């Protein structure tokens, strides 16, 4: 359950907040005092505290110092702020690494990582789990009934960095034994006769042999599962002692070695750390599309609103060139998250650190140390807009289209040695399909292959779905049979869930649904492109081109003579639905047109009936329409009949809206 604003006495609105590293300022009481006034001024109603505070709370084993954290709770509570309390496992205290070396990860060569950094603990180590349980229990007992507490923030940005310590290897072998039961079954699934890699005992298995793809896949699966298991172990005391306080952990990346679709099943509220690379190129449309894709993924994980747990109020300091946000961009990018389903706008961080690696990462209060800064003004303005958008809290978005993004398929595709290995670009390919919907103003979910229900969609898009589980193939078959429209990209379903190639033509298990069978895949070099024609227009094909044999599909587009007129785009009626196949990487403009036409044909309508100019995103959340200009120039948007009101300003809107560079307007149907 999201801590809805109704639950937050005195705060009937969206959350607006920041990571508050209070413990960095304990020696400066004046600063802590100033913070309270500044927070009120910026309309901050929630703070995430304690994220990196282990060494301040438990200064030696079992000895807790809660006085300062008590003070933080009391101050914020009196200031009418709510608290998201973190468990501190993201970064361990030195005494713990010193006393129990096993808590630090081991590299593939068996060397122990030195103490330091963060999120580099072993997830299997019994001592680490014991230490986390001890401190999480203490936190839950001390603050579980505090009226300011609304949510647990478990750890910070877990990742899928593997640990090769004896504990992890033993757990991996047990995980394998549970999955395969016998070593013979494992040998068969892993195809270990290849290069003489048969195993005769579980103990022989060491997860560092990239020549056995299924071994590497299972190692990645195990590492992801072990992270989820570690998270659940951290949650155990929290859920037991404070059953009414929901639990989140902040996702990031998203390709950090975790299967987030699976992970999401275990959290109460999804939260996401968003750091788009604004102004990295002259045109911000691609960054905006990618941010939208990732927000829609967060919303789709559980099919409900999420929290924007972190974002930078200015520049970050870890990109090659981290740009400051241009005028308007802060409010625009913050409200973009809300438009896609976030119930909060939160920042890393409230006050800029004076030391350490993040001292030049922007924060709401910078080293300039006043409220009179550009960043502070924009944050305060964001706070006042969020306040006026209260009614949107908890509302969802409806999508009739979905793009499938499969983390595990990406892992196997990454490991695969294909005739063309450079520029596989799975994530980019998925985003470029999604982009066609974004530009058309058509709401689109971003879902998983394994844990998502396909049946609620009209159009299902499967870009480069290289690994296809047999159950997913069945789901796609049922979806199409029942009237769904499925669109597959190239390199579809080459391997099954053990990374074994399908025999007898691809897409494996679905050749009858698509009415085609792929015989082989052409490799296209970077200096060349192939040409196919569709609807009388010539189109370019890049990188990969599947050679299709038609089994019953209708050919919609074909290659020219150099490719013997082979089919490029096909459609097959299957049951009450239709299955399209696009056998190659196309230009963006092709996808934009293809999906626009497809949506029109199958009555998947845009949120609004107006023409949406380039670089402008229109997102509808419940009754509220967000019109967002990601261009660095003014745009006019003819919205036709004047039936909208401008929500934050409560004024009516004209027939044409003029948006300044990086401007947005939020409107609602007047009726
Ligand atoms: C991540 C972390 C934060 C901080 C920011 C900086 O998202 O969770 O602690 O380091 O990056 O951008
Ligand atoms: Zn380990």
XYZ file of C-alpha atoms and ligand atoms in Angstrom:
684
model
C 0.000 0.000 0.000
C 1.321 3.433 -0.904
C 1.212 5.734 2.094
C -1.625 7.715 0.605
C -1.837 11.369 1.436
C -5.083 10.802 3.324
C -3.081 8.744 5.749
C -0.796 11.641 6.285
C -2.531 13.828 8.741
C -2.286 17.400 7.680
C -0.801 16.562 4.306
C -3.583 15.897 1.858
C -1.226 15.928 -1.091
C 1.525 14.299 -3.078
C 4.788 13.689 -1.270
C 7.585 16.204 -1.775
C 10.812 15.369 -0.050
C 14.456 14.443 0.026
C 17.133 12.225 1.494
C 18.093 13.962 4.696
C 21.556 13.043 5.915
C 20.945 14.704 9.275
C 23.868 12.893 10.882
C 26.312 14.892 8.720
C 25.246 18.107 10.510
C 25.068 17.116 14.169
C 27.869 19.513 15.069
C 26.006 22.428 13.489
C 22.758 22.926 15.439
C 22.126 26.213 13.662
C 22.092 24.420 10.325
C 19.667 21.824 11.627
C 17.436 24.629 12.854
C 17.631 26.523 9.576
C 16.722 23.330 7.751
C 13.335 23.194 9.417
C 12.342 26.637 8.207
C 13.759 26.000 4.752
C 11.832 22.751 4.485
C 8.581 24.492 5.296
C 9.348 27.144 2.736
C 10.029 24.522 0.027
C 6.764 22.694 0.859
C 8.734 19.611 1.865
C 6.482 17.112 3.601
C 8.638 13.987 3.792
C 12.282 13.154 4.487
C 14.157 9.888 4.005
C 16.497 9.484 6.944
C 19.083 7.062 8.223
C 20.165 5.717 4.833
C 23.884 5.752 5.599
C 23.803 5.998 9.347
C 24.862 2.568 10.619
C 28.207 3.720 12.013
C 26.436 6.567 13.845
C 23.726 4.374 15.346
C 25.648 1.238 16.280
C 29.120 2.453 17.100
C 30.191 -0.923 18.410
C 28.505 -4.265 18.223
C 25.120 -4.177 19.919
C 25.575 -0.698 21.454
C 23.025 1.676 19.977
C 23.076 5.473 20.007
C 19.603 6.591 19.123
C 19.700 9.990 20.799
C 20.522 11.904 17.639
C 17.975 9.993 15.546
C 15.345 10.567 18.244
C 16.142 14.257 17.887
C 15.743 14.095 14.136
C 12.356 12.369 14.458
C 11.122 14.898 17.001
C 12.291 17.932 15.037
C 10.756 16.757 11.784
C 7.567 15.665 13.487
C 7.140 19.052 15.151
C 7.823 20.623 11.789
C 4.913 18.545 10.394
C 7.089 16.397 8.193
C 6.705 12.678 7.689
C 9.594 10.247 7.736
C 10.688 7.438 5.496
C 13.133 5.492 7.623
C 15.931 3.571 5.971
C 17.640 0.443 7.139
C 21.364 1.104 6.907
C 22.626 -2.087 5.233
C 23.776 -0.212 2.126
C 26.997 0.728 3.877
C 28.493 -1.187 6.773
C 30.492 0.116 9.746
C 34.244 -0.527 9.849
C 34.075 -2.488 13.109
C 31.792 -4.997 11.411
C 34.141 -5.644 8.468
C 37.041 -5.814 10.892
C 35.409 -8.292 13.250
C 33.670 -10.413 10.594
C 35.647 -10.287 7.349
C 33.036 -12.553 5.726
C 30.613 -9.602 5.449
C 32.654 -8.148 2.581
C 32.233 -9.548 -0.912
C 34.831 -11.785 -2.505
C 35.963 -11.265 -6.096
C 36.019 -14.002 -8.717
C 39.661 -14.704 -7.836
C 38.805 -15.284 -4.206
C 40.184 -12.035 -2.796
C 38.170 -10.202 -0.162
C 37.054 -6.661 -1.069
C 38.623 -4.054 1.199
C 36.303 -2.223 3.574
C 34.776 0.939 2.129
C 32.399 2.185 -0.508
C 28.866 0.854 -0.278
C 26.515 -1.937 -1.397
C 29.436 -4.372 -1.505
C 28.438 -6.719 1.281
C 27.964 -10.446 0.885
C 24.246 -11.210 0.730
C 24.674 -14.730 2.059
C 27.019 -14.135 5.005
C 25.208 -15.263 8.187
C 27.084 -12.618 10.198
C 25.930 -9.837 7.887
C 22.355 -11.042 7.981
C 22.535 -11.317 11.762
C 23.883 -7.788 12.071
C 21.164 -6.424 9.745
C 18.438 -8.227 11.657
C 19.776 -6.789 14.917
C 19.785 -3.186 13.775
C 16.522 -3.454 11.806
C 14.834 -4.947 14.871
C 16.139 -2.121 17.031
C 14.916 0.485 14.523
C 11.489 -1.115 14.227
C 11.068 -1.322 17.987
C 12.195 2.234 18.583
C 10.430 4.052 15.741
C 7.734 1.620 14.587
C 4.958 3.464 16.398
C 6.277 6.973 15.876
C 3.502 9.007 14.258
C 5.930 10.516 11.739
C 6.944 7.152 10.264
C 5.125 6.298 7.019
C 7.388 3.922 5.109
C 10.443 1.675 5.412
C 13.217 2.357 2.896
C 15.112 -0.908 2.988
C 18.815 -0.522 2.264
C 19.761 1.668 -0.674
C 19.934 0.693 -4.334
C 20.674 -3.008 -4.060
C 22.632 -4.275 -7.040
C 23.462 -7.622 -8.602
C 27.235 -7.534 -8.055
C 28.176 -11.185 -7.581
C 30.089 -12.419 -4.537
C 32.254 -15.539 -4.933
C 32.785 -16.297 -1.240
C 32.373 -19.837 0.109
C 28.952 -18.954 1.590
C 27.678 -17.756 -1.772
C 29.113 -20.697 -3.703
C 27.496 -23.151 -1.301
C 24.182 -21.331 -1.556
C 24.461 -21.302 -5.358
C 25.033 -25.042 -5.472
C 22.035 -25.601 -3.199
C 19.961 -23.320 -5.444
C 21.016 -25.425 -8.433
C 20.228 -28.662 -6.662
C 16.763 -27.397 -5.855
C 16.223 -26.379 -9.470
C 17.646 -29.444 -11.231
C 17.500 -32.148 -8.504
C 20.102 -34.328 -10.225
C 23.450 -33.434 -11.699
C 22.424 -35.269 -14.890
C 19.438 -32.997 -15.295
C 21.735 -30.009 -14.841
C 24.171 -31.372 -17.433
C 21.337 -31.787 -19.902
C 19.897 -28.330 -19.264
C 23.310 -26.675 -19.447
C 24.470 -28.580 -22.537
C 27.717 -29.423 -20.783
C 28.866 -31.960 -23.331
C 30.064 -28.840 -25.160
C 33.863 -28.493 -24.738
C 33.832 -31.405 -22.304
C 32.245 -29.451 -19.457
C 30.175 -32.253 -17.899
C 30.023 -32.085 -14.107
C 29.923 -35.131 -11.910
C 29.283 -33.337 -8.612
C 27.729 -30.050 -7.459
C 30.996 -29.002 -5.789
C 32.769 -28.848 -9.163
C 30.585 -25.970 -10.289
C 32.309 -22.565 -10.210
C 30.356 -19.697 -11.766
C 33.142 -18.189 -13.827
C 32.992 -20.084 -17.092
C 31.573 -17.839 -19.767
C 31.709 -20.710 -22.275
C 28.698 -22.336 -20.582
C 25.980 -19.805 -21.143
C 23.353 -21.568 -19.065
C 25.736 -21.612 -16.104
C 26.220 -17.871 -16.377
C 22.474 -17.336 -16.719
C 21.745 -19.403 -13.621
C 24.488 -17.549 -11.736
C 22.849 -14.237 -12.633
C 19.460 -15.631 -11.637
C 20.886 -16.865 -8.350
C 22.566 -13.526 -7.620
C 19.290 -11.715 -8.266
C 17.331 -14.235 -6.169
C 19.884 -14.001 -3.369
C 19.484 -10.226 -3.313
C 15.720 -10.649 -3.031
C 16.283 -13.218 -0.297
C 18.554 -10.797 1.531
C 15.930 -8.069 1.179
C 13.291 -10.422 2.614
C 15.590 -11.231 5.522
C 15.954 -7.496 6.152
C 12.178 -7.111 5.991
C 11.408 -9.927 8.399
C 11.712 -7.906 11.640
C 10.134 -4.847 10.010
C 7.086 -6.715 8.775
C 6.749 -8.620 12.043
C 7.103 -5.649 14.406
C 5.409 -3.001 12.227
C 2.908 -4.860 10.025
C 1.129 -1.618 9.134
C 4.136 0.232 7.811
C 4.681 -0.521 4.113
C 8.100 -1.449 2.776
C 9.982 -0.233 -0.261
C 13.527 -0.398 -1.568
C 14.716 2.112 -4.123
C 15.212 0.584 -7.584
C 17.707 2.153 -9.976
C 19.451 1.497 -13.267
C 17.444 -0.491 -14.318
C 20.024 -2.990 -15.670
C 21.903 -3.601 -12.427
C 21.843 -7.397 -12.491
C 18.491 -7.768 -10.732
C 15.289 -9.126 -12.188
C 13.141 -6.236 -11.035
C 9.936 -7.808 -12.338
C 10.488 -10.609 -9.865
C 11.789 -8.321 -7.101
C 8.732 -6.080 -7.435
C 6.473 -8.929 -6.313
C 7.960 -8.641 -2.809
C 7.750 -4.902 -2.141
C 4.675 -2.990 -0.989
C 5.466 0.210 -2.845
C 7.754 0.613 -5.842
C 10.219 3.433 -5.561
C 12.620 4.637 -8.229
C 15.734 6.774 -8.397
C 15.671 8.749 -11.619
C 18.698 10.490 -13.099
C 18.040 11.348 -16.754
C 20.915 12.860 -18.697
C 19.299 16.190 -19.509
C 20.988 18.467 -22.022
C 23.626 15.887 -22.850
C 22.745 16.394 -26.518
C 21.228 19.512 -28.109
C 17.826 17.804 -28.209
C 16.259 16.460 -25.000
C 13.573 14.331 -26.628
C 15.516 11.070 -26.319
C 16.259 11.695 -22.644
C 12.591 12.494 -22.039
C 11.436 9.331 -23.843
C 13.843 7.215 -21.827
C 12.719 8.796 -18.558
C 9.084 8.142 -19.546
C 9.878 4.524 -20.420
C 11.494 3.969 -17.025
C 8.632 5.646 -15.151
C 6.106 3.533 -17.010
C 8.149 0.474 -16.095
C 7.941 1.415 -12.397
C 4.196 1.935 -12.615
C 3.743 -1.324 -14.509
C 5.687 -3.434 -11.985
C 2.665 -3.592 -9.704
C 0.128 -1.781 -11.865
C -0.165 1.114 -9.428
C 1.469 4.432 -8.553
C 5.083 4.475 -7.432
C 7.332 6.949 -5.638
C 10.091 8.983 -7.226
C 12.458 8.343 -4.325
C 15.446 10.239 -5.693
C 16.140 12.787 -8.402
C 18.639 15.596 -8.596
C 17.349 19.116 -8.057
C 20.268 20.315 -10.190
C 23.231 18.528 -11.706
C 24.612 15.183 -10.599
C 28.411 14.846 -10.429
C 28.986 11.384 -11.830
C 28.353 11.762 -15.554
C 31.179 12.678 -17.966
C 29.566 16.079 -18.261
C 26.780 16.583 -15.743
C 24.709 19.521 -16.933
C 22.814 21.914 -14.737
C 19.090 21.874 -15.467
C 18.069 24.709 -17.756
C 15.348 27.105 -16.685
C 12.067 25.215 -16.350
C 13.621 21.762 -16.552
C 13.405 21.044 -12.855
C 9.669 21.558 -12.640
C 9.119 19.858 -15.998
C 11.156 16.768 -15.177
C 9.627 16.465 -11.703
C 6.080 16.700 -13.006
C 6.923 14.221 -15.776
C 7.329 11.582 -13.067
C 3.929 12.485 -11.639
C 2.371 12.395 -15.105
C 3.573 8.800 -15.478
C 2.242 7.682 -12.103
C 4.534 8.872 -9.339
C 2.903 9.963 -6.084
C 5.986 11.861 -5.048
C 8.865 14.036 -6.089
C 11.876 13.424 -3.869
C 15.477 14.463 -4.151
C 18.940 13.334 -3.484
C 19.537 15.218 -1.313
C 18.217 17.934 0.998
C 21.519 19.573 1.907
C 24.717 19.332 -0.125
C 27.480 17.423 1.701
C 30.633 19.305 2.620
C 32.929 16.326 2.165
C 33.134 13.014 0.411
C 32.606 12.037 -3.188
C 29.192 13.679 -3.452
C 30.189 17.137 -2.258
C 29.685 18.610 -5.726
C 26.390 16.827 -6.389
C 23.635 19.437 -6.296
C 21.102 19.425 -3.482
C 18.074 21.495 -2.517
C 20.224 23.567 -0.152
C 23.634 24.036 -1.719
C 26.925 25.219 -0.246
C 25.648 28.723 -0.974
C 23.497 27.978 2.074
C 20.453 30.197 1.565
C 16.951 29.959 0.211
C 17.823 32.531 -2.411
C 19.216 30.225 -5.054
C 17.918 29.223 -8.427
C 17.650 25.595 -7.345
C 15.804 26.399 -4.127
C 13.284 28.612 -5.935
C 12.516 25.884 -8.475
C 12.166 23.252 -5.765
C 9.814 25.500 -3.774
C 7.741 26.157 -6.896
C 7.571 22.394 -7.548
C 6.322 21.967 -3.983
C 3.541 24.478 -4.487
C 2.431 22.824 -7.755
C 2.379 19.395 -6.110
C 0.220 20.785 -3.331
C -2.371 21.917 -5.838
C -2.327 18.528 -7.570
C -3.505 16.702 -4.451
C -6.485 15.118 -6.163
C -4.261 13.066 -8.442
C -2.704 11.123 -5.555
C -3.234 7.390 -5.798
C -4.775 7.527 -9.266
C -3.558 5.203 -11.966
C -3.079 5.296 -15.723
C -4.835 3.040 -18.185
C -2.864 1.614 -21.094
C -4.080 -0.533 -23.931
C -0.576 -1.099 -25.232
C 2.483 -2.600 -23.574
C 6.128 -3.121 -24.459
C 7.786 -6.169 -22.916
C 11.165 -5.605 -21.242
C 12.694 -8.839 -19.975
C 15.730 -8.508 -17.706
C 16.757 -12.154 -18.008
C 16.466 -12.145 -21.777
C 18.794 -9.156 -21.758
C 21.349 -11.096 -19.679
C 21.392 -14.017 -22.108
C 21.459 -11.758 -25.113
C 24.443 -9.947 -23.610
C 26.277 -13.237 -23.087
C 25.350 -14.634 -26.504
C 28.126 -14.820 -29.084
C 26.196 -13.854 -32.189
C 27.511 -13.314 -35.682
C 27.010 -9.641 -34.834
C 27.965 -8.776 -31.245
C 28.487 -5.045 -31.382
C 25.543 -2.809 -30.693
C 22.973 -5.386 -29.661
C 21.308 -2.526 -27.786
C 18.381 -4.346 -26.222
C 17.328 -1.487 -23.973
C 17.628 1.047 -26.779
C 15.541 -1.149 -29.068
C 12.786 -1.449 -26.450
C 12.825 2.297 -25.871
C 12.639 3.033 -29.575
C 9.452 0.931 -29.836
C 8.022 2.645 -26.756
C 9.002 6.008 -28.247
C 6.451 5.601 -31.032
C 3.668 5.498 -28.433
C 5.150 8.368 -26.396
C 5.273 10.622 -29.436
C 1.705 9.764 -30.407
C 0.460 10.508 -26.872
C -0.683 6.903 -26.437
C -0.256 5.516 -22.947
C 2.000 2.457 -22.927
C 2.953 0.119 -20.096
C 6.389 -1.467 -19.818
C 5.889 -4.982 -18.523
C 7.772 -8.219 -17.968
C 7.429 -11.453 -19.878
C 7.131 -13.723 -16.864
C 5.181 -11.934 -14.140
C 2.796 -9.748 -16.160
C -0.743 -10.360 -17.264
C -1.002 -9.775 -21.030
C -4.755 -10.178 -21.254
C -5.622 -6.570 -20.346
C -3.852 -5.149 -23.407
C -4.924 -4.740 -27.009
C -1.396 -4.380 -28.408
C 1.637 -6.223 -27.056
C 5.103 -5.360 -28.390
C 8.044 -7.740 -28.034
C 11.245 -6.080 -29.214
C 14.231 -8.479 -29.523
C 12.750 -11.011 -27.121
C 15.698 -13.344 -27.638
C 14.897 -15.735 -24.758
C 11.354 -17.014 -24.600
C 10.171 -19.298 -21.793
C 7.735 -21.950 -22.862
C 5.046 -20.555 -20.513
C 5.483 -17.104 -22.035
C 5.092 -18.574 -25.523
C 1.810 -20.091 -24.322
C 0.714 -16.742 -22.878
C 1.425 -15.039 -26.204
C -0.507 -17.742 -28.042
C -3.527 -17.313 -25.730
C -3.289 -13.527 -25.944
C -3.402 -13.627 -29.747
C -6.020 -16.344 -29.889
C -8.283 -14.198 -27.706
C -8.040 -11.226 -30.048
C -4.805 -9.526 -28.997
C -2.404 -7.927 -31.462
C 1.211 -8.965 -30.937
C 4.179 -7.338 -32.670
C 7.530 -9.079 -32.533
C 10.871 -7.607 -33.474
C 13.887 -9.466 -34.901
C 15.974 -12.100 -33.082
C 12.792 -13.324 -31.423
C 12.683 -16.470 -29.318
C 15.985 -17.970 -30.401
C 16.513 -19.736 -27.082
C 14.441 -21.278 -24.322
C 14.729 -20.570 -20.602
C 17.896 -22.686 -20.338
C 19.460 -20.719 -23.164
C 19.161 -23.726 -25.490
C 18.389 -22.903 -29.106
C 14.944 -23.743 -30.397
C 15.039 -26.288 -33.211
C 13.031 -26.130 -36.405
C 12.731 -22.380 -36.968
C 12.036 -19.350 -34.819
C 10.275 -17.623 -33.098
C 10.566 -20.794 -31.040
C 7.226 -22.348 -30.227
C 5.304 -19.630 -32.054
C 5.950 -20.162 -35.763
C 2.289 -21.056 -36.313
C 1.093 -17.959 -34.444
C 3.279 -15.658 -36.557
C 2.809 -17.760 -39.680
C 6.514 -17.563 -40.420
C 9.698 -19.428 -39.670
C 13.111 -17.784 -39.519
C 15.769 -19.836 -41.243
C 18.831 -17.696 -40.436
C 19.743 -14.114 -39.576
C 21.706 -11.849 -41.880
C 24.496 -9.797 -40.302
C 24.603 -6.189 -41.461
C 27.808 -4.212 -40.898
C 27.882 -0.664 -39.597
C 28.848 0.765 -42.992
C 25.820 -0.680 -44.783
C 22.059 -0.992 -44.613
C 19.574 -3.142 -46.509
C 16.471 -1.759 -48.163
C 12.918 -2.994 -47.832
C 9.689 -1.494 -49.104
C 6.377 -1.194 -47.354
C 3.286 0.744 -48.414
C 5.244 2.023 -51.403
C 7.998 3.496 -49.241
C 11.609 2.441 -49.071
C 12.944 1.736 -45.591
C 16.419 1.069 -44.245
C 17.329 -2.081 -42.318
C 20.244 -2.189 -39.886
C 22.408 -4.654 -37.944
C 20.263 -7.820 -38.150
C 17.802 -9.145 -40.720
C 15.989 -12.421 -40.130
C 15.452 -14.500 -43.266
C 11.795 -15.411 -43.175
C 9.986 -18.341 -44.719
C 6.288 -17.661 -44.974
C 4.087 -20.369 -43.489
C 0.750 -18.628 -43.852
C 1.428 -15.014 -42.955
C 0.668 -12.152 -45.279
C 3.737 -10.196 -46.407
C 3.411 -6.450 -45.738
C 6.941 -5.394 -46.638
C 9.745 -7.040 -48.624
C 13.469 -6.575 -49.172
C 14.714 -5.566 -52.584
C 16.472 -7.817 -55.079
C 19.791 -7.821 -53.216
C 18.023 -9.879 -50.568
C 15.997 -11.861 -53.122
C 12.804 -10.090 -52.172
C 12.599 -11.817 -48.794
C 9.791 -10.708 -46.460
C 10.642 -7.955 -43.998
C 7.295 -7.342 -42.294
C 4.510 -9.907 -42.017
C 1.159 -10.351 -40.329
C -0.707 -13.510 -39.572
C -4.262 -13.877 -38.355
C -4.306 -16.219 -35.411
C -7.540 -17.023 -33.595
C -9.324 -13.728 -33.055
C -6.069 -11.765 -33.106
C -3.101 -10.940 -35.292
C 0.654 -11.469 -35.046
C 3.065 -9.055 -36.761
C 6.760 -9.717 -37.298
C 9.318 -7.017 -38.151
C 12.471 -8.903 -39.040
C 15.076 -6.150 -38.769
C 16.172 -3.007 -36.940
C 14.429 -0.118 -38.632
C 14.731 3.615 -38.456
C 12.776 5.399 -35.736
C 10.494 7.068 -38.291
C 9.400 3.655 -39.540
C 8.359 2.588 -36.035
C 6.623 5.899 -35.393
C 4.472 5.451 -38.483
C 3.971 1.703 -38.077
C 2.641 1.959 -34.523
C 0.563 5.049 -35.249
C -1.169 3.138 -38.060
C -1.501 0.003 -35.979
C -3.057 1.883 -33.064
C -5.509 3.579 -35.410
C -6.424 0.237 -36.977
C -7.089 -1.393 -33.610
C -8.680 1.645 -31.927
C -5.931 2.229 -29.406
C -6.414 5.960 -29.063
C -4.152 8.805 -28.007
C -4.971 10.534 -24.712
C -5.993 13.688 -26.561
C -7.199 14.359 -30.092
C -4.672 17.123 -30.889
C -1.545 16.930 -32.954
C 1.422 16.644 -30.660
C 4.493 18.586 -31.846
C 7.961 17.019 -31.780
C 9.577 17.013 -28.357
C 6.234 17.422 -26.612
C 4.809 14.703 -24.405
C 1.160 14.422 -23.480
C 0.348 12.087 -20.615
C -3.060 11.575 -19.102
C -3.332 10.398 -15.534
C -6.917 9.825 -14.559
C -8.689 13.098 -15.535
C -5.577 15.192 -15.611
C -3.574 15.880 -18.755
C 0.080 16.902 -18.573
C 1.369 18.717 -21.654
C 5.141 18.882 -21.446
C 7.532 20.695 -23.746
C 10.994 19.124 -23.745
C 12.173 21.487 -26.488
C 14.523 24.345 -25.854
C 12.145 26.519 -27.852
C 8.601 27.737 -27.534
C 5.826 25.591 -29.066
C 2.196 26.257 -29.888
C -0.264 23.459 -29.300
C -3.689 23.866 -30.863
C -5.985 22.137 -28.397
C -9.196 22.994 -30.205
C -12.356 23.560 -28.185
C -11.819 25.285 -24.895
C -13.015 22.558 -22.583
C -10.066 22.419 -20.211
C -9.035 24.241 -17.102
C -5.466 24.872 -16.121
C -5.278 22.896 -12.932
C -2.528 24.435 -10.828
C -3.567 27.970 -11.728
C -7.292 27.205 -11.844
C -7.680 29.383 -14.911
C -9.327 28.366 -18.153
C -7.152 27.585 -21.131
C -7.288 29.093 -24.615
C -7.659 27.267 -27.894
C -3.955 27.365 -28.460
C -1.537 26.774 -25.665
C 1.889 28.311 -26.010
C 4.475 26.555 -23.952
C 7.819 28.213 -23.235
C 11.055 26.201 -23.586
C 10.894 23.379 -21.015
C 7.452 24.566 -20.015
C 4.442 22.509 -19.061
C 0.787 22.978 -18.450
C -1.476 20.707 -16.486
C -5.118 20.754 -17.502
C -8.296 18.962 -16.654
C -11.525 18.557 -18.576
C -13.745 21.393 -17.366
C -16.848 19.185 -17.080
C 22.122 7.171 -5.893
C 22.159 6.923 -4.407
C 22.283 8.160 -3.581
C 23.250 9.138 -4.214
C 22.807 9.426 -5.625
C 23.673 10.453 -6.325
O 20.893 7.254 -6.427
O 21.064 6.174 -3.950
O 22.727 7.795 -2.293
O 24.528 8.578 -4.213
O 22.870 8.246 -6.361
O 23.203 10.723 -7.619
Zn 29.319 -14.045 -0.447
